[in-house]
Amino acid sequence: MKQRMWMLCLLLLLGVAVGNVGAQDMPQVVATTSIVSDVAQIVGGEFVDVTPLVPRDADAHAFILNPTDATHVADADMLLMVGAGYETFLGDLLDNLVGIDTQVVAVSEGIDILAYMDTHGHEGDLSTEDGHHAAEFIGVLGSPELDCTVGAQDHGVCDPHVWMNPRNVIIWANNIANAFSALAPEHTDSFRTKADAYISELEALDSELSDILAAIPQDQRKVVTNHEFLGYFAAAYDFEVIATVFPSASTLAELDPRSLIDLIDTVQSEHVKAIFAEVSGNPQVAEAVAQEAGIQVVTSLYSESLSEIDGPAATYLDFMRFNAHSIADALSG
Ligand SMILES: [Zn+2]
């Protein structure tokens, strides 16, 4: 009996030791959001340890970095970020990482960036010359011509919500496979194979979303969103984002009563069918506007983060499916 206890203890000790060595050897990667983290963990597989900075179900626009988070990033081998001006919550941290061994990778590099609609004048005429509310392409992320840092607004403000189009997440998967291959060259084949398999799933997802959304008639495809997060989705799947409740990129923008009256007028004159708000944001203003305008409001969309594991948007693929079904249900009825 005593001998068996000893054996058990020895095995446990060995197991713990082996486990620790494995975790320490593995490249440690921090992804700024749970969506980036999901894609990165799929590409990295068993050879990379990825953790998200902004937790599931959280609003990245309202995220405040604490000293523990900053230490976690500084201790990591690599920081994966969306880029395009999204991660304002990192503050000075990126500057402080210069000279430290943490590599910083913007996974959206190479993606065609759209401008936020409200750079065309939220309060004025929202239409372009042809009468459509098309988002404007302002450049490729990573090219010298496009600067998405806050304040560099000659070209319009970059909309960073690129993941709302799965075609852009294909570029993420490729960028992440390349970044991981530089980090752990011995596993390049695995990263490439896993990225390619996931890219096939993303291509299938793109077709699936088109099928789900095909149920919505052409004249029902005008929407208002709470903050501006559906630009890439709208461009990919033929919707028009007519206006936003919050007059900017962020869920934290200030509202004035005049702009809300204008918004209700716009909703009615444009025959908008529904307002779409995010679970992570405050839906109260969207609900009030929808009620005043006599239209539907959907407050269950996921925008910045995945849901908890047991929720309806636990992976990026389910996140997009859930959003598409919610939008189709609201607009095709
Ligand atoms: Zn957002």
Short mmCIF file of C-alpha atoms and ligand atoms in Angstrom, two decimals:
data_model
loop_
_atom_site.label_atom_id
_atom_site.label_comp_id
_atom_site.label_asym_id
_atom_site.label_seq_id
_atom_site.Cartn_x
_atom_site.Cartn_y
_atom_site.Cartn_z
CA MET A 1 0.00 0.00 0.00
CA LYS A 2 2.75 2.37 1.07
CA GLN A 3 4.71 1.54 -2.06
CA ARG A 4 1.72 2.27 -4.30
CA MET A 5 1.24 5.66 -2.61
CA TRP A 6 4.87 6.47 -3.32
CA MET A 7 4.48 5.48 -6.95
CA LEU A 8 1.39 7.65 -7.24
CA CYS A 9 3.16 10.65 -5.70
CA LEU A 10 6.14 10.15 -7.98
CA LEU A 11 3.93 9.94 -11.05
CA LEU A 12 2.03 13.08 -10.02
CA LEU A 13 5.28 14.95 -9.45
CA LEU A 14 6.64 13.83 -12.80
CA GLY A 15 3.40 14.76 -14.52
CA VAL A 16 3.40 18.25 -13.03
CA ALA A 17 7.07 18.76 -13.87
CA VAL A 18 6.63 17.60 -17.48
CA GLY A 19 3.53 19.76 -17.81
CA ASN A 20 5.36 22.82 -16.54
CA VAL A 21 8.31 22.36 -18.82
CA GLY A 22 5.93 22.06 -21.79
CA ALA A 23 4.05 25.26 -20.93
CA GLN A 24 7.27 27.22 -20.38
CA ASP A 25 8.77 26.06 -23.65
CA MET A 26 5.70 26.95 -25.61
CA PRO A 27 5.61 30.49 -27.05
CA GLN A 28 3.33 32.66 -24.92
CA VAL A 29 1.05 34.86 -27.01
CA VAL A 30 -1.39 37.50 -25.84
CA ALA A 31 -4.21 38.44 -28.23
CA THR A 32 -5.98 41.71 -27.53
CA THR A 33 -9.49 40.32 -28.02
CA SER A 34 -11.20 36.96 -27.61
CA ILE A 35 -11.94 36.92 -31.36
CA VAL A 36 -8.27 37.29 -32.32
CA SER A 37 -7.43 34.77 -29.60
CA ASP A 38 -9.85 32.19 -31.04
CA VAL A 39 -8.31 32.41 -34.52
CA ALA A 40 -4.76 32.41 -33.12
CA GLN A 41 -5.34 29.35 -30.93
CA ILE A 42 -6.75 27.44 -33.90
CA VAL A 43 -3.70 28.28 -36.04
CA GLY A 44 -1.24 27.77 -33.17
CA GLY A 45 -2.78 24.48 -32.07
CA GLU A 46 -0.75 22.58 -29.48
CA PHE A 47 2.42 24.57 -30.17
CA VAL A 48 1.40 28.06 -28.99
CA ASP A 49 -0.29 29.20 -25.79
CA VAL A 50 -2.71 32.06 -26.54
CA THR A 51 -4.65 34.13 -24.00
CA PRO A 52 -6.98 37.07 -24.66
CA LEU A 53 -6.46 40.43 -22.96
CA VAL A 54 -10.05 41.72 -23.15
CA PRO A 55 -12.20 38.92 -21.68
CA ARG A 56 -15.15 37.23 -23.35
CA ASP A 57 -18.42 39.14 -23.26
CA ALA A 58 -16.59 42.45 -22.63
CA ASP A 59 -16.72 45.72 -24.55
CA ALA A 60 -13.21 46.43 -25.83
CA HIS A 61 -14.11 50.11 -26.25
CA ALA A 62 -14.66 50.37 -22.50
CA PHE A 63 -11.76 48.14 -21.47
CA ILE A 64 -9.25 49.56 -19.00
CA LEU A 65 -5.81 47.99 -18.92
CA ASN A 66 -4.60 47.25 -15.39
CA PRO A 67 -0.95 46.80 -14.32
CA THR A 68 -1.35 42.99 -14.23
CA ASP A 69 -2.51 43.03 -17.87
CA ALA A 70 0.45 45.22 -18.84
CA THR A 71 2.88 42.84 -17.13
CA HIS A 72 1.22 39.89 -18.84
CA VAL A 73 1.75 41.55 -22.25
CA ALA A 74 5.36 42.52 -21.45
CA ASP A 75 6.11 38.92 -20.38
CA ALA A 76 4.63 37.45 -23.57
CA ASP A 77 6.66 36.48 -26.63
CA MET A 78 4.12 38.06 -28.96
CA LEU A 79 1.19 40.46 -28.83
CA LEU A 80 -1.43 39.99 -31.55
CA MET A 81 -3.63 43.02 -32.09
CA VAL A 82 -6.37 43.94 -34.56
CA GLY A 83 -4.68 47.21 -35.50
CA ALA A 84 -6.38 49.93 -37.58
CA GLY A 85 -6.63 52.08 -34.46
CA TYR A 86 -8.78 49.61 -32.52
CA GLU A 87 -6.69 49.06 -29.42
CA THR A 88 -6.83 52.52 -27.86
CA PHE A 89 -6.94 50.76 -24.48
CA LEU A 90 -3.26 49.79 -24.85
CA GLY A 91 -2.31 53.45 -24.30
CA ASP A 92 1.46 53.88 -23.89
CA LEU A 93 2.03 50.16 -23.56
CA LEU A 94 3.07 49.71 -27.21
CA ASP A 95 5.76 52.40 -26.85
CA ASN A 96 6.96 50.71 -23.67
CA LEU A 97 7.29 47.37 -25.46
CA VAL A 98 9.96 48.82 -27.75
CA GLY A 99 13.22 47.30 -26.60
CA ILE A 100 11.47 44.40 -24.85
CA ASP A 101 11.29 40.98 -26.47
CA THR A 102 7.54 41.07 -27.05
CA GLN A 103 6.88 41.12 -30.79
CA VAL A 104 3.84 43.15 -31.80
CA VAL A 105 1.81 41.96 -34.79
CA ALA A 106 -1.25 43.70 -36.27
CA VAL A 107 -3.22 40.75 -37.68
CA SER A 108 -5.25 43.01 -40.00
CA GLU A 109 -2.26 44.05 -42.09
CA GLY A 110 -3.15 43.78 -45.80
CA ILE A 111 -6.89 44.27 -45.23
CA ASP A 112 -8.80 46.90 -47.22
CA ILE A 113 -9.83 49.45 -44.60
CA LEU A 114 -13.16 51.26 -44.74
CA ALA A 115 -13.80 54.69 -43.25
CA TYR A 116 -16.34 55.20 -40.55
CA MET A 117 -19.52 56.45 -42.13
CA ASP A 118 -19.79 59.45 -39.81
CA THR A 119 -16.68 60.98 -41.35
CA HIS A 120 -19.04 61.83 -44.23
CA GLY A 121 -21.18 63.89 -41.88
CA HIS A 122 -23.48 62.18 -39.40
CA GLU A 123 -25.71 65.22 -39.07
CA GLY A 124 -25.86 66.22 -42.71
CA ASP A 125 -26.63 64.35 -45.89
CA LEU A 126 -25.75 60.72 -45.32
CA SER A 127 -25.94 59.74 -48.97
CA THR A 128 -23.15 59.50 -51.49
CA GLU A 129 -23.71 60.81 -55.05
CA ASP A 130 -25.53 57.69 -56.19
CA GLY A 131 -27.88 57.82 -53.22
CA HIS A 132 -26.32 54.82 -51.48
CA HIS A 133 -24.69 54.77 -48.08
CA ALA A 134 -21.68 52.81 -49.18
CA ALA A 135 -18.70 52.64 -46.87
CA GLU A 136 -15.65 54.19 -48.44
CA PHE A 137 -12.40 52.25 -48.99
CA ILE A 138 -9.56 54.40 -47.70
CA GLY A 139 -6.49 52.19 -48.06
CA VAL A 140 -4.74 48.94 -47.23
CA LEU A 141 -3.64 48.50 -43.63
CA GLY A 142 0.14 48.43 -43.42
CA SER A 143 0.66 50.50 -46.56
CA PRO A 144 2.57 53.75 -46.01
CA GLU A 145 -0.36 55.75 -47.42
CA LEU A 146 -2.75 54.73 -44.65
CA ASP A 147 -2.30 55.99 -41.12
CA CYS A 148 -4.94 54.79 -38.67
CA THR A 149 -3.48 56.37 -35.57
CA VAL A 150 -5.88 58.64 -33.74
CA GLY A 151 -5.60 62.18 -35.05
CA ALA A 152 -4.38 61.15 -38.52
CA GLN A 153 -7.73 61.85 -40.11
CA ASP A 154 -6.99 63.35 -43.51
CA HIS A 155 -8.38 60.24 -45.18
CA GLY A 156 -11.27 59.62 -42.79
CA VAL A 157 -11.18 57.63 -39.60
CA CYS A 158 -10.34 53.93 -40.00
CA ASP A 159 -13.10 51.48 -39.07
CA PRO A 160 -11.26 48.65 -37.31
CA HIS A 161 -14.20 46.17 -37.07
CA VAL A 162 -12.74 44.16 -39.95
CA TRP A 163 -13.69 40.76 -38.47
CA MET A 164 -17.34 41.39 -39.33
CA ASN A 165 -16.41 40.03 -42.79
CA PRO A 166 -15.00 36.44 -42.70
CA ARG A 167 -12.95 37.21 -45.83
CA ASN A 168 -10.88 39.54 -43.67
CA VAL A 169 -10.40 36.83 -41.05
CA ILE A 170 -8.84 34.69 -43.80
CA ILE A 171 -6.15 37.40 -43.97
CA TRP A 172 -5.85 37.21 -40.17
CA ALA A 173 -5.28 33.45 -40.35
CA ASN A 174 -2.54 33.90 -42.96
CA ASN A 175 -0.87 36.70 -41.00
CA ILE A 176 -1.01 34.68 -37.79
CA ALA A 177 0.46 31.58 -39.49
CA ASN A 178 3.34 33.73 -40.78
CA ALA A 179 3.88 35.40 -37.40
CA PHE A 180 3.89 32.05 -35.55
CA SER A 181 6.25 30.58 -38.14
CA ALA A 182 8.72 33.35 -37.34
CA LEU A 183 8.24 32.69 -33.62
CA ALA A 184 8.56 28.89 -33.78
CA PRO A 185 9.98 27.97 -37.23
CA GLU A 186 10.12 24.26 -36.33
CA HIS A 187 6.29 24.17 -36.41
CA THR A 188 5.79 26.12 -39.66
CA ASP A 189 4.16 23.15 -41.42
CA SER A 190 1.64 22.69 -38.63
CA PHE A 191 0.70 26.40 -38.55
CA ARG A 192 0.25 26.41 -42.34
CA THR A 193 -1.84 23.24 -42.34
CA LYS A 194 -4.08 24.45 -39.51
CA ALA A 195 -4.47 27.91 -41.10
CA ASP A 196 -5.44 26.33 -44.44
CA ALA A 197 -8.01 24.04 -42.80
CA TYR A 198 -9.50 27.01 -40.93
CA ILE A 199 -9.51 29.14 -44.10
CA SER A 200 -11.67 26.44 -45.74
CA GLU A 201 -14.08 26.77 -42.81
CA LEU A 202 -14.11 30.56 -43.20
CA GLU A 203 -14.88 30.24 -46.92
CA ALA A 204 -17.74 27.88 -46.09
CA LEU A 205 -18.92 30.33 -43.42
CA ASP A 206 -18.98 33.14 -45.97
CA SER A 207 -21.30 31.10 -48.24
CA GLU A 208 -23.42 30.03 -45.27
CA LEU A 209 -23.89 33.66 -44.17
CA SER A 210 -24.92 34.65 -47.71
CA ASP A 211 -27.50 31.84 -47.67
CA ILE A 212 -28.87 32.86 -44.24
CA LEU A 213 -29.13 36.51 -45.31
CA ALA A 214 -30.66 35.74 -48.72
CA ALA A 215 -34.03 35.56 -46.97
CA ILE A 216 -34.00 39.35 -46.49
CA PRO A 217 -35.68 41.28 -49.32
CA GLN A 218 -33.68 44.06 -51.00
CA ASP A 219 -35.92 46.83 -49.66
CA GLN A 220 -35.44 45.62 -46.05
CA ARG A 221 -31.67 45.97 -46.03
CA LYS A 222 -31.37 49.41 -44.46
CA VAL A 223 -30.22 49.31 -40.86
CA VAL A 224 -29.14 51.54 -38.01
CA THR A 225 -26.57 50.27 -35.53
CA ASN A 226 -25.88 51.33 -31.95
CA HIS A 227 -22.22 52.12 -32.51
CA GLU A 228 -20.69 51.64 -35.93
CA PHE A 229 -19.64 48.00 -36.00
CA LEU A 230 -21.42 46.55 -39.05
CA GLY A 231 -19.62 48.46 -41.82
CA TYR A 232 -17.63 45.49 -43.16
CA PHE A 233 -20.60 43.17 -42.78
CA ALA A 234 -22.81 45.61 -44.69
CA ALA A 235 -20.26 45.99 -47.48
CA ALA A 236 -19.85 42.19 -47.80
CA TYR A 237 -23.51 41.19 -47.66
CA ASP A 238 -25.27 44.09 -49.35
CA PHE A 239 -26.73 46.09 -46.47
CA GLU A 240 -26.82 49.83 -45.96
CA VAL A 241 -25.92 51.23 -42.56
CA ILE A 242 -27.96 54.43 -42.69
CA ALA A 243 -26.84 55.90 -39.38
CA THR A 244 -25.60 55.03 -35.92
CA VAL A 245 -27.15 55.85 -32.54
CA PHE A 246 -23.79 56.80 -31.08
CA PRO A 247 -22.20 59.24 -33.54
CA SER A 248 -18.89 57.42 -33.77
CA ALA A 249 -16.73 54.42 -33.58
CA SER A 250 -17.00 53.85 -29.94
CA THR A 251 -19.75 52.84 -27.57
CA LEU A 252 -18.51 55.60 -25.25
CA ALA A 253 -19.35 58.63 -27.40
CA GLU A 254 -21.47 61.45 -26.04
CA LEU A 255 -25.00 61.97 -27.30
CA ASP A 256 -26.90 65.18 -27.71
CA PRO A 257 -30.71 65.43 -27.94
CA ARG A 258 -30.60 67.20 -31.32
CA SER A 259 -28.76 64.30 -32.97
CA LEU A 260 -31.31 61.84 -31.60
CA ILE A 261 -34.18 63.84 -33.10
CA ASP A 262 -32.29 63.86 -36.43
CA LEU A 263 -31.76 60.13 -36.09
CA ILE A 264 -35.47 59.41 -35.57
CA ASP A 265 -36.23 61.57 -38.65
CA THR A 266 -33.63 59.64 -40.67
CA VAL A 267 -34.97 56.26 -39.54
CA GLN A 268 -38.47 57.23 -40.64
CA SER A 269 -37.59 58.97 -43.93
CA GLU A 270 -35.24 56.13 -44.98
CA HIS A 271 -37.75 53.42 -43.96
CA VAL A 272 -35.18 51.69 -41.78
CA LYS A 273 -36.54 48.36 -40.50
CA ALA A 274 -34.50 47.79 -37.37
CA ILE A 275 -31.83 49.10 -35.03
CA PHE A 276 -29.10 46.63 -34.09
CA ALA A 277 -27.28 46.96 -30.79
CA GLU A 278 -24.56 44.87 -29.18
CA VAL A 279 -24.89 42.76 -26.04
CA SER A 280 -21.74 44.37 -24.66
CA GLY A 281 -23.01 47.93 -25.07
CA ASN A 282 -25.78 49.90 -23.41
CA PRO A 283 -28.97 49.38 -25.47
CA GLN A 284 -31.16 51.94 -23.68
CA VAL A 285 -30.80 54.77 -26.19
CA ALA A 286 -31.26 52.39 -29.14
CA GLU A 287 -34.41 51.03 -27.49
CA ALA A 288 -35.77 54.54 -26.93
CA VAL A 289 -35.06 55.60 -30.55
CA ALA A 290 -36.64 52.40 -31.92
CA GLN A 291 -39.71 52.87 -29.78
CA GLU A 292 -40.06 56.53 -30.84
CA ALA A 293 -39.64 55.62 -34.51
CA GLY A 294 -41.93 52.61 -34.23
CA ILE A 295 -39.38 50.04 -35.45
CA GLN A 296 -37.74 46.91 -34.04
CA VAL A 297 -34.61 46.86 -31.93
CA VAL A 298 -32.32 43.84 -31.68
CA THR A 299 -29.99 44.06 -28.69
CA SER A 300 -28.40 40.62 -28.87
CA LEU A 301 -25.67 41.02 -31.51
CA TYR A 302 -22.06 40.29 -30.62
CA SER A 303 -19.57 42.89 -31.81
CA GLU A 304 -16.26 43.11 -29.93
CA SER A 305 -15.98 39.83 -28.06
CA LEU A 306 -17.04 36.21 -28.14
CA SER A 307 -19.63 35.03 -25.63
CA GLU A 308 -18.73 32.85 -22.69
CA ILE A 309 -18.03 29.22 -23.68
CA ASP A 310 -21.62 28.14 -22.93
CA GLY A 311 -23.10 31.14 -24.82
CA PRO A 312 -24.30 31.36 -28.44
CA ALA A 313 -21.11 32.97 -29.83
CA ALA A 314 -18.35 30.96 -28.18
CA THR A 315 -16.23 30.72 -31.34
CA TYR A 316 -15.75 33.19 -34.19
CA LEU A 317 -17.70 30.89 -36.55
CA ASP A 318 -20.66 30.77 -34.15
CA PHE A 319 -20.35 34.51 -33.46
CA MET A 320 -20.93 35.24 -37.17
CA ARG A 321 -23.68 32.63 -37.53
CA PHE A 322 -25.52 33.96 -34.49
CA ASN A 323 -25.33 37.56 -35.75
CA ALA A 324 -26.48 36.61 -39.25
CA HIS A 325 -29.44 34.62 -37.94
CA SER A 326 -30.42 37.47 -35.59
CA ILE A 327 -30.27 39.99 -38.46
CA ALA A 328 -32.16 37.69 -40.85
CA ASP A 329 -34.86 36.99 -38.24
CA ALA A 330 -35.40 40.71 -37.64
CA LEU A 331 -35.44 41.83 -41.29
CA SER A 332 -37.12 39.00 -43.16
CA GLY A 333 -40.25 38.75 -41.04
ZN ZN B 1 -16.82 48.43 -31.72
#
